XYZ file of N, CA and C in Angstrom:
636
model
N 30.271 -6.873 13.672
C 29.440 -6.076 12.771
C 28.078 -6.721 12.553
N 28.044 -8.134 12.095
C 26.903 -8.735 12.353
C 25.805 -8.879 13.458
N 26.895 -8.954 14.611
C 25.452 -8.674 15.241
C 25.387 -7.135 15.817
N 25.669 -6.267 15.809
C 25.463 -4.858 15.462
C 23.962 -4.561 14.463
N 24.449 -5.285 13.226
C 23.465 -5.193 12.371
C 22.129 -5.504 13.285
N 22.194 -6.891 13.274
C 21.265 -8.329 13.867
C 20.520 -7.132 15.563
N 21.299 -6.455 15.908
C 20.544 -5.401 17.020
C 19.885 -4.564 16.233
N 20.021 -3.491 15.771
C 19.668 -2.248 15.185
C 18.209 -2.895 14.323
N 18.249 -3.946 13.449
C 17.462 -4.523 13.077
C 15.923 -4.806 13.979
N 15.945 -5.189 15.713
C 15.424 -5.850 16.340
C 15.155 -4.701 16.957
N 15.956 -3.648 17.153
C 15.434 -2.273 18.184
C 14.559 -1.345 17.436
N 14.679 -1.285 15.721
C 13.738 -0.423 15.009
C 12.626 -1.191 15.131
N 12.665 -2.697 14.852
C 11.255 -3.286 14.654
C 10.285 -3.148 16.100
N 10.985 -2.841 17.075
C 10.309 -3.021 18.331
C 9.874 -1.367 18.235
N 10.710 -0.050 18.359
C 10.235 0.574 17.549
C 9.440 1.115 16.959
N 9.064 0.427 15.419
C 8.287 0.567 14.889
C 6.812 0.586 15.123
N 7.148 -0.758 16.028
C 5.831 -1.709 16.256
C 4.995 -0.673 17.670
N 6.191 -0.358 18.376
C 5.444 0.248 19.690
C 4.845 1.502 18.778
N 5.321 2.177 17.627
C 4.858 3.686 17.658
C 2.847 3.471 16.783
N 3.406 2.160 16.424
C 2.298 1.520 15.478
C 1.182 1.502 16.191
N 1.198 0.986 17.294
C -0.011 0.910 17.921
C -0.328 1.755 18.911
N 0.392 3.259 18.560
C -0.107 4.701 19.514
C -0.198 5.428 18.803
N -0.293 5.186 17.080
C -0.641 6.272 16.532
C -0.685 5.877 14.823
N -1.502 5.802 14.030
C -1.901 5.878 12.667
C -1.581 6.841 11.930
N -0.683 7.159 11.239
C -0.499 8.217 10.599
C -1.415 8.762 9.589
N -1.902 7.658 8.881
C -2.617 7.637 7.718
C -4.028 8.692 7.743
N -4.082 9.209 6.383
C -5.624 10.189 6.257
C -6.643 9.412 6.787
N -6.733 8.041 6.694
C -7.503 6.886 7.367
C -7.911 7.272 8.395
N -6.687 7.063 8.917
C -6.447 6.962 10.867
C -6.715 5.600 11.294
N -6.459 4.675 10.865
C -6.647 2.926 11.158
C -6.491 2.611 9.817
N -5.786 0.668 10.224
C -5.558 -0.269 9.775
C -6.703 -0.511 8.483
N -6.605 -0.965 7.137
C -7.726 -1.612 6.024
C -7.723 -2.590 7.316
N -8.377 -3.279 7.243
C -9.168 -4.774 7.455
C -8.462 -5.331 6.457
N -8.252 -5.831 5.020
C -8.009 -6.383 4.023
C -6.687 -6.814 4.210
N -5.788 -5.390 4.666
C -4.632 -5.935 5.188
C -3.854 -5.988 6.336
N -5.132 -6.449 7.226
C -4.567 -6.541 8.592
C -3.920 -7.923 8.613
N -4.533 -9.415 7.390
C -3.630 -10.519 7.707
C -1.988 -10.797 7.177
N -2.068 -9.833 6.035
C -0.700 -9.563 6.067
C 0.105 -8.818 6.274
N 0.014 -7.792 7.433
C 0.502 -6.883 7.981
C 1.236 -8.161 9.334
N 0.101 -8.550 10.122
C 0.592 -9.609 10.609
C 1.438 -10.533 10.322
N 1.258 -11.315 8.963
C 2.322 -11.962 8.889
C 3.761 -11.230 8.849
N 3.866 -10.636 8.338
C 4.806 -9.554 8.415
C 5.737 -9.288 9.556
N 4.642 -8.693 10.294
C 5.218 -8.395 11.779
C 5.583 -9.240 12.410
N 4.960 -10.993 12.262
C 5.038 -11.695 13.335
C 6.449 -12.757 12.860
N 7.058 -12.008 11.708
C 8.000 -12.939 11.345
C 9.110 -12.213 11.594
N 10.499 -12.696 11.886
C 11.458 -12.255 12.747
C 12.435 -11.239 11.659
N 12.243 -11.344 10.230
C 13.305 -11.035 9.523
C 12.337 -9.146 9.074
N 10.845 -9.550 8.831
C 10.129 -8.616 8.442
C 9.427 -7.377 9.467
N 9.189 -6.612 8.993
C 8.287 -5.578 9.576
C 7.585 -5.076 8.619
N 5.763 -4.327 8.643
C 5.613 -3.063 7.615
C 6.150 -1.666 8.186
N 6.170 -1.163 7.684
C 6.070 0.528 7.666
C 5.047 1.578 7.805
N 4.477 0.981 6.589
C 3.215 1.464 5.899
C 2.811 0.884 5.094
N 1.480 0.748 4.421
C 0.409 0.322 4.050
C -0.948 0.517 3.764
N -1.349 -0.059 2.734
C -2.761 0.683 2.086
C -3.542 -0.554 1.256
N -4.547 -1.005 1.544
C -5.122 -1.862 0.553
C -6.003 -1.650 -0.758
N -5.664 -0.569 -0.994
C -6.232 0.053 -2.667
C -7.283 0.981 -1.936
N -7.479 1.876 -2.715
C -8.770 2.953 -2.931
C -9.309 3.482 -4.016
N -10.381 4.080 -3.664
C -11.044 5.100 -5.221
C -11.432 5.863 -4.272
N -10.768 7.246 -5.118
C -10.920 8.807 -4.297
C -11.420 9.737 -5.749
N -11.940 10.795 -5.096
C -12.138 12.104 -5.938
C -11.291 13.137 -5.130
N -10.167 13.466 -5.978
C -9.214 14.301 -5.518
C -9.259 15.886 -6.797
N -8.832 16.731 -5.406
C -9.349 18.389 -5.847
C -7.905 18.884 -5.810
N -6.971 18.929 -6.444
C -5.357 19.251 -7.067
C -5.616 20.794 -6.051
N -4.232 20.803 -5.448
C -3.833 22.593 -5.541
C -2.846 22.838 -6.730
N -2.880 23.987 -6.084
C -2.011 24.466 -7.689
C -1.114 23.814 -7.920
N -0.042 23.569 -6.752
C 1.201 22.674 -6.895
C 0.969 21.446 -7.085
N 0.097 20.926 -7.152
C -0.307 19.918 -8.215
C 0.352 18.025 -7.122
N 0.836 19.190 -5.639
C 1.071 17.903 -5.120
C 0.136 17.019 -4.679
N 0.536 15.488 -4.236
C -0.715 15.017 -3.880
C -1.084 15.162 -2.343
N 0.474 15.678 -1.614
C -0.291 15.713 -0.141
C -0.858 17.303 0.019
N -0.949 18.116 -0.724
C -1.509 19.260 -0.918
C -2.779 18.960 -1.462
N -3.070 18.213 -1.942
C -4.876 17.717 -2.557
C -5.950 17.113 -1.420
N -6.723 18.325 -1.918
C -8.500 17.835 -1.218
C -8.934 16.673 -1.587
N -8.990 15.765 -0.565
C -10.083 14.140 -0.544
C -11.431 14.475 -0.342
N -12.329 14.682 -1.137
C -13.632 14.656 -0.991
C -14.235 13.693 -0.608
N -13.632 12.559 -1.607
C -14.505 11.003 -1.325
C -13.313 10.108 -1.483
N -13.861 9.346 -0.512
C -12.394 7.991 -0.220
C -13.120 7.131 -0.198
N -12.634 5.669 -0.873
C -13.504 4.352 -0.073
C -12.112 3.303 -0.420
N -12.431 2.316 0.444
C -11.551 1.247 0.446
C -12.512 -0.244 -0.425
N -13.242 0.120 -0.521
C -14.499 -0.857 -1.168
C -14.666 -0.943 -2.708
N -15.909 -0.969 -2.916
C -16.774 -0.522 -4.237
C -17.149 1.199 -4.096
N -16.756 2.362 -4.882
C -17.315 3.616 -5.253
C -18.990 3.566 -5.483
N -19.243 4.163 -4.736
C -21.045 4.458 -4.749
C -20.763 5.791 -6.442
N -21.239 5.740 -7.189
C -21.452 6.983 -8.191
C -22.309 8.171 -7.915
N -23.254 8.017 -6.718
C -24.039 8.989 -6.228
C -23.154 9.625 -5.675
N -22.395 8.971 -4.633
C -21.240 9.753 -3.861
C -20.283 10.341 -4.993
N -19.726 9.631 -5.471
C -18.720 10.284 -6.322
C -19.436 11.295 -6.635
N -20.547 11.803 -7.419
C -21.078 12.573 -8.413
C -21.225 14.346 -6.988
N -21.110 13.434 -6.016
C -21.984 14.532 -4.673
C -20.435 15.120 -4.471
N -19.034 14.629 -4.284
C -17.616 14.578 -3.572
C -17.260 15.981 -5.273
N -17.757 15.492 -6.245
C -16.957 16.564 -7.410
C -18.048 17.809 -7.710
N -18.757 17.745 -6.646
C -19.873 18.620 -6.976
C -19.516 19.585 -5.841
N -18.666 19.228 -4.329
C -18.773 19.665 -3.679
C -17.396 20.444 -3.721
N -16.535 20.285 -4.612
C -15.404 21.024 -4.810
C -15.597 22.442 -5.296
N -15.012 23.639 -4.744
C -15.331 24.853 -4.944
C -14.023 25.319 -6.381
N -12.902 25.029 -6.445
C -12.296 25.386 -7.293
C -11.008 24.157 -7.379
N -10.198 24.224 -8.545
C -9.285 23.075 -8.706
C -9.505 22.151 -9.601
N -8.331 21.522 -10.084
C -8.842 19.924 -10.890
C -8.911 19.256 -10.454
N -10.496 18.761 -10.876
C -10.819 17.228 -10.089
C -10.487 16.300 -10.661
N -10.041 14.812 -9.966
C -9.504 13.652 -10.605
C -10.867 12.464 -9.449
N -10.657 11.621 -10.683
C -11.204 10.075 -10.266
C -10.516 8.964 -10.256
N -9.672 8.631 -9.036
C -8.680 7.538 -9.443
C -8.631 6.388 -8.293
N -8.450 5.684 -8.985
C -8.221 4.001 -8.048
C -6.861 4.137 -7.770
N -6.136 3.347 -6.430
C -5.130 2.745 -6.218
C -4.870 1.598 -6.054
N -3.667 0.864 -6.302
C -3.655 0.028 -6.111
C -3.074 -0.265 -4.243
N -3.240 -1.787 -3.980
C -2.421 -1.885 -2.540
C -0.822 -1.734 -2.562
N -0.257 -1.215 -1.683
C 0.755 -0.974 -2.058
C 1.653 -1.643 -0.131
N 2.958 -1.829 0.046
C 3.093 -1.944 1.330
C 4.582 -1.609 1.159
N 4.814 -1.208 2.306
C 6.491 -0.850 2.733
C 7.289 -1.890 3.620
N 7.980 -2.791 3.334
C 8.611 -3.885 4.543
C 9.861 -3.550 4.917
N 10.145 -3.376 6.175
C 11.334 -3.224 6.190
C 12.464 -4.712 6.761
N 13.099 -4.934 5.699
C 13.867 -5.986 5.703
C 14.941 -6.464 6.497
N 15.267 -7.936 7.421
C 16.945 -7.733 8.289
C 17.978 -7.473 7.647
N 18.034 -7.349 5.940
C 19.202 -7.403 5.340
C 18.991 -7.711 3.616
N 19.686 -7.599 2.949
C 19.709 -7.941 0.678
C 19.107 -8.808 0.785
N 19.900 -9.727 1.499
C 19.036 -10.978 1.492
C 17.972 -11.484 1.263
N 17.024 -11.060 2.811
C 15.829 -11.235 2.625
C 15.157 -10.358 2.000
N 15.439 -9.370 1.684
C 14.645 -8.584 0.614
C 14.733 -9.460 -0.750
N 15.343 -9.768 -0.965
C 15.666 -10.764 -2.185
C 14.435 -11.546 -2.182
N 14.359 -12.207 -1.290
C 13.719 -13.574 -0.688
C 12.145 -12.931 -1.277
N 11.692 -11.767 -0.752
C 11.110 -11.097 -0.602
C 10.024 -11.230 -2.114
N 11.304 -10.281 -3.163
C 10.967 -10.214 -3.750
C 10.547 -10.738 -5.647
N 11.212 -12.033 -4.985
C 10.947 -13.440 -5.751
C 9.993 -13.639 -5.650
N 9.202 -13.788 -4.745
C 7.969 -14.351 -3.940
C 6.511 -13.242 -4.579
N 6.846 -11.837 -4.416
C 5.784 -11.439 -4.795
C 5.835 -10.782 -6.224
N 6.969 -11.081 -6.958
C 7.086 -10.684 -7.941
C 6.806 -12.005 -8.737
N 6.417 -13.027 -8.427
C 5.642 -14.571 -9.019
C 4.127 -13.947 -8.793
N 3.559 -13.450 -7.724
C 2.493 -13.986 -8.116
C 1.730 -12.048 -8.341
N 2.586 -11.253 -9.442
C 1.985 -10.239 -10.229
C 2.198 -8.975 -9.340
N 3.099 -8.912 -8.613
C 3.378 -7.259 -8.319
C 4.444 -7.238 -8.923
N 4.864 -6.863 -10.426
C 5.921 -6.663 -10.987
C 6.932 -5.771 -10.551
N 6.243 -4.441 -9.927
C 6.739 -3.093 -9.738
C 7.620 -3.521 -8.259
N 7.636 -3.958 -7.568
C 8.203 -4.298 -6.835
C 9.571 -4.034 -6.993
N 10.195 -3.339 -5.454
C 11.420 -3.360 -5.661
C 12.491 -3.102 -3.878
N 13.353 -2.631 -4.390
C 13.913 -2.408 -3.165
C 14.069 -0.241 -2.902
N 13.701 0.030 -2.533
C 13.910 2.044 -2.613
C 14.712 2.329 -1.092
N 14.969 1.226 -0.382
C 16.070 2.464 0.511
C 17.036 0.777 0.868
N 18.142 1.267 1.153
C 19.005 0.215 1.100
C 20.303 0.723 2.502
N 20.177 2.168 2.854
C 21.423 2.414 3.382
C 21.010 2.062 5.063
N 20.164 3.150 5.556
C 20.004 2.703 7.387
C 19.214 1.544 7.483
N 17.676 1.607 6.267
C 17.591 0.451 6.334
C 16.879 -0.234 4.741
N 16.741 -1.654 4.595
C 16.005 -2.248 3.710
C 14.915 -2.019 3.670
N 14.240 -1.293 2.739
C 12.955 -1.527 2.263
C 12.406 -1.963 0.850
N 11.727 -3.115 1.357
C 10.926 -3.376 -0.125
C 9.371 -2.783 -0.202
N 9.033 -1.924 -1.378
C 8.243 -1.700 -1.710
C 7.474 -2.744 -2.371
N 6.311 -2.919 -2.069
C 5.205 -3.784 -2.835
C 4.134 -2.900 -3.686
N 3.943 -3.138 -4.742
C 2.842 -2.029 -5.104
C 2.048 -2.799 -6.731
N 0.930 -2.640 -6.605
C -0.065 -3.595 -7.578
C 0.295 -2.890 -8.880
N -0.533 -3.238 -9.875
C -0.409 -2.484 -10.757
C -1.719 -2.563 -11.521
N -2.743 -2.206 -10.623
C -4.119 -2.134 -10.985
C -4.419 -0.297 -10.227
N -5.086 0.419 -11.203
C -4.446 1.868 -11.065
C -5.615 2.617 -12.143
N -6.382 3.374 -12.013
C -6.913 4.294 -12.835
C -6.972 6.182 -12.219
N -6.824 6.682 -13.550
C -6.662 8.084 -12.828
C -7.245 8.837 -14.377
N -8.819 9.555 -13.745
C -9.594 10.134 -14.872
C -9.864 11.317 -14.872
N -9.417 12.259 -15.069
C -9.945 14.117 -15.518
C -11.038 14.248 -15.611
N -11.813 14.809 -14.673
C -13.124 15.020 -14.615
C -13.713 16.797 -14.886
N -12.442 17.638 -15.150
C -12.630 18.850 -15.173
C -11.949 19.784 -13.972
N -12.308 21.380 -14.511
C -11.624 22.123 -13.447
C -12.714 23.264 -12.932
N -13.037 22.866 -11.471
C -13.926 23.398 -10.596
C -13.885 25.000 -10.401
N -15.146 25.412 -10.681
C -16.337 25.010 -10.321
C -16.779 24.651 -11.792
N -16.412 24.961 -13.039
C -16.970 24.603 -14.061
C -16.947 23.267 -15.047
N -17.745 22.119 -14.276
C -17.442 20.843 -14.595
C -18.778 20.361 -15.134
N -18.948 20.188 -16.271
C -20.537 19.188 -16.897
C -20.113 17.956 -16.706
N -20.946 17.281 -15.343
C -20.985 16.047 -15.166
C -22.148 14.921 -16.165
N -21.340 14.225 -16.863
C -22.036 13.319 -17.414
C -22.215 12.214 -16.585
N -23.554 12.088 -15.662
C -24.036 10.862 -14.715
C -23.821 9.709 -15.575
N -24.104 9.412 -16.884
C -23.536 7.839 -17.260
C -22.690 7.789 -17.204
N -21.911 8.887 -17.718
C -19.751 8.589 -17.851
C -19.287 8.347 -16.543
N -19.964 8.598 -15.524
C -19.019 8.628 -14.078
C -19.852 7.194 -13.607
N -21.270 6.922 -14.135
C -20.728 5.413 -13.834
C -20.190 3.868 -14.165
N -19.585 4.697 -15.403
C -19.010 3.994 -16.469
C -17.414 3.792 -15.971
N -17.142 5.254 -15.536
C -15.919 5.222 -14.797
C -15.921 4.669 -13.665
N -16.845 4.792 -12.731
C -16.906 4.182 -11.532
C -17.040 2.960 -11.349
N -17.409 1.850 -12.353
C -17.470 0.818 -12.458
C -16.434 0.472 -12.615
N -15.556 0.837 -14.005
C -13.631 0.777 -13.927
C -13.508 0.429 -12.481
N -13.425 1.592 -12.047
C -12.544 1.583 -11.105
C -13.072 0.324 -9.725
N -14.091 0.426 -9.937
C -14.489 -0.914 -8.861
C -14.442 -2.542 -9.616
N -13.900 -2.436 -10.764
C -13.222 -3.744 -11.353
C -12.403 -4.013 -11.059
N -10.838 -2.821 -11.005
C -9.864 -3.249 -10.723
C -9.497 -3.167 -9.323
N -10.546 -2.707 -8.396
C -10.467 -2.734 -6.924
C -10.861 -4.577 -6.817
N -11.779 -4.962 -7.345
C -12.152 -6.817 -7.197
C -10.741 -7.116 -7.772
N -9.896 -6.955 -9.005
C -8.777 -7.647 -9.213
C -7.884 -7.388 -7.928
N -7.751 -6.151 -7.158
C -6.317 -6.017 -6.538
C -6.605 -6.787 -5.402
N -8.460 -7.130 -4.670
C -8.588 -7.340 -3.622
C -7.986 -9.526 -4.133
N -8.428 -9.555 -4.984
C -7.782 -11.056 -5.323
C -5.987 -11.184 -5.369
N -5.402 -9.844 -5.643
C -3.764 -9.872 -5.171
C -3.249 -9.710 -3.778
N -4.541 -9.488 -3.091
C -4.172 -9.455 -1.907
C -4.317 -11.042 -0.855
N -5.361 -11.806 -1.421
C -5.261 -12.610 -1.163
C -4.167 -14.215 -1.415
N -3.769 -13.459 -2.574
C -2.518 -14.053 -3.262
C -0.959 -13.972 -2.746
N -1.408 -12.444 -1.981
C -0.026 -12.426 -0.960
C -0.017 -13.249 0.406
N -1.510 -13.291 0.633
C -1.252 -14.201 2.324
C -0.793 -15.158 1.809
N -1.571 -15.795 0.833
C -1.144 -17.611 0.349
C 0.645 -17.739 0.368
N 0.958 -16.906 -0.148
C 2.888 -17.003 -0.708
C 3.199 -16.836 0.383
N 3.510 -15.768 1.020
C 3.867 -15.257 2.455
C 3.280 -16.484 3.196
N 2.692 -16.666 3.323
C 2.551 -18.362 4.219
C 3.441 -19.505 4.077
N 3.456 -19.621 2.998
C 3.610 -20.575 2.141
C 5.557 -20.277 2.153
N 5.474 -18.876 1.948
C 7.285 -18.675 2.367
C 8.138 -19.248 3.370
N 7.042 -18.204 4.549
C 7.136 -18.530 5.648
C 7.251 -20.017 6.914
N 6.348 -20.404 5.939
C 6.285 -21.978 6.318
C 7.304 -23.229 6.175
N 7.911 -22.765 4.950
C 8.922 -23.269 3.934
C 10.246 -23.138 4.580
N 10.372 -22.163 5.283
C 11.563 -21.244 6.327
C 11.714 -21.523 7.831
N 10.459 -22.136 8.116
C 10.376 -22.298 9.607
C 11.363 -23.434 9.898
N 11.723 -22.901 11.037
C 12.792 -23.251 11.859
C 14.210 -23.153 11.259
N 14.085 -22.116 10.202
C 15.761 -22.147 9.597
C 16.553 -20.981 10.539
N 17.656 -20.584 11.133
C 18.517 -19.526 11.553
C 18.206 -18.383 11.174
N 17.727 -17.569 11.473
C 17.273 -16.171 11.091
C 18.471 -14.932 11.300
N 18.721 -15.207 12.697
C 19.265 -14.194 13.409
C 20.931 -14.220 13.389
N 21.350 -15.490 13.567
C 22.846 -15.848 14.143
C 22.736 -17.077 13.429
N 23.719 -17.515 13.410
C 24.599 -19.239 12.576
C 25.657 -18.976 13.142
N 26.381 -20.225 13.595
C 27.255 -20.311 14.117
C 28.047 -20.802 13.657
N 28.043 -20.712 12.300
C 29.586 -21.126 11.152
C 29.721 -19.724 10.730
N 28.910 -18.583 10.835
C 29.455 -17.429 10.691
C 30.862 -16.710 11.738
């Protein structure tokens, strides 16, 4: 059964990895930069893989009725600092709907060899401030969710009839490019640990032991 597991484990990650680099799913369509070094570590370690991944944003999003989010118009996306000219141009350019102004935080999907290392996992980044962290699929396979908890989401009105107050949006827009500088400092906080895990681990049995 173990090594059953110890396969299925090694054939998704290969998998994964081949579909990864023929196709981006994301509204993006490519990798952040921010978290291309720990996507890597990730990948290049035998127990881990990502899934998916995002290194924070600030968007102006235009709701449909159903109020879902993959049903919502992206006017303006950035992975950076929010320009307020742009923002002010992205809620201007919405024809009908509620507009929102919201930051995300980084968030990542790992898929784990087993409890275990999800465990391992989530000791590690739940020290250095992703509280929310957890485990959300457990049966075909382990995944730990990572997800910040630096986050704003502001009502800007419902289109076309919106009085934009130019100071308030860059009052808001500043928010939100504060807690984009905090999350981009949690991101650097994950290479350090994840190194630092990783490093700590090297050369221990990953795969097989032979007192099992």
């Amino acid at each position: 059964m173990l090594a059953m597991a110890i396969d299925r484990f090694d054939n998704e990650k290969e998998q994964s990895m081949r579909k990864a680099a023929l196709i981006d799913k994301s509204k993006k369509g490519s990798v952040d930069p921010l978290v291309l070094p720990i996507i890597d570590l990730f990948n290049s370690h035998p127990d881990y893989y990502t899934t998916s991944s995002c290194s924070g944003r600030v968007m102006v999003l235009a709701l449909a009725p159903s109020r879902r989010k993959d049903e919502a118009e992206w006017t303006y996306v950035t992975h950076s600092d929010a320009v307020p000219a742009k923002v002010i141009n992205a809620v201007r350019s919405v024809e009908k709907g509620e507009v929102w102004l919201k930051q995300e935080s980084a968030i990542f999907h790992v898929a784990c060899r087993d409890i275990a290392r999800a465990g391992d996992l989530l000791e590690v980044v739940r020290e250095i401030g992703f509280k929310r962290a957890g485990i959300i699929g457990a049966k075909r396979r382990v995944i730990v969710e990572i997800i910040g908890t630096d986050a704003v989401a502001i009502p800007l009105g419902i289109a076309p009839v919106i009085k934009l107050d130019e100071d308030y949006i860059e009052y808001a827009v500043s928010c939100c490019n504060e807690r984009m500088r905090s999350n981009e400092k949690k991101l650097d906080r994950i290479v350090a640990a994840l190194r630092s895990m990783f490093s700590n681990r090297a050369g221990k049995v990953t795969k097989t032991d032979e007192d099992i």
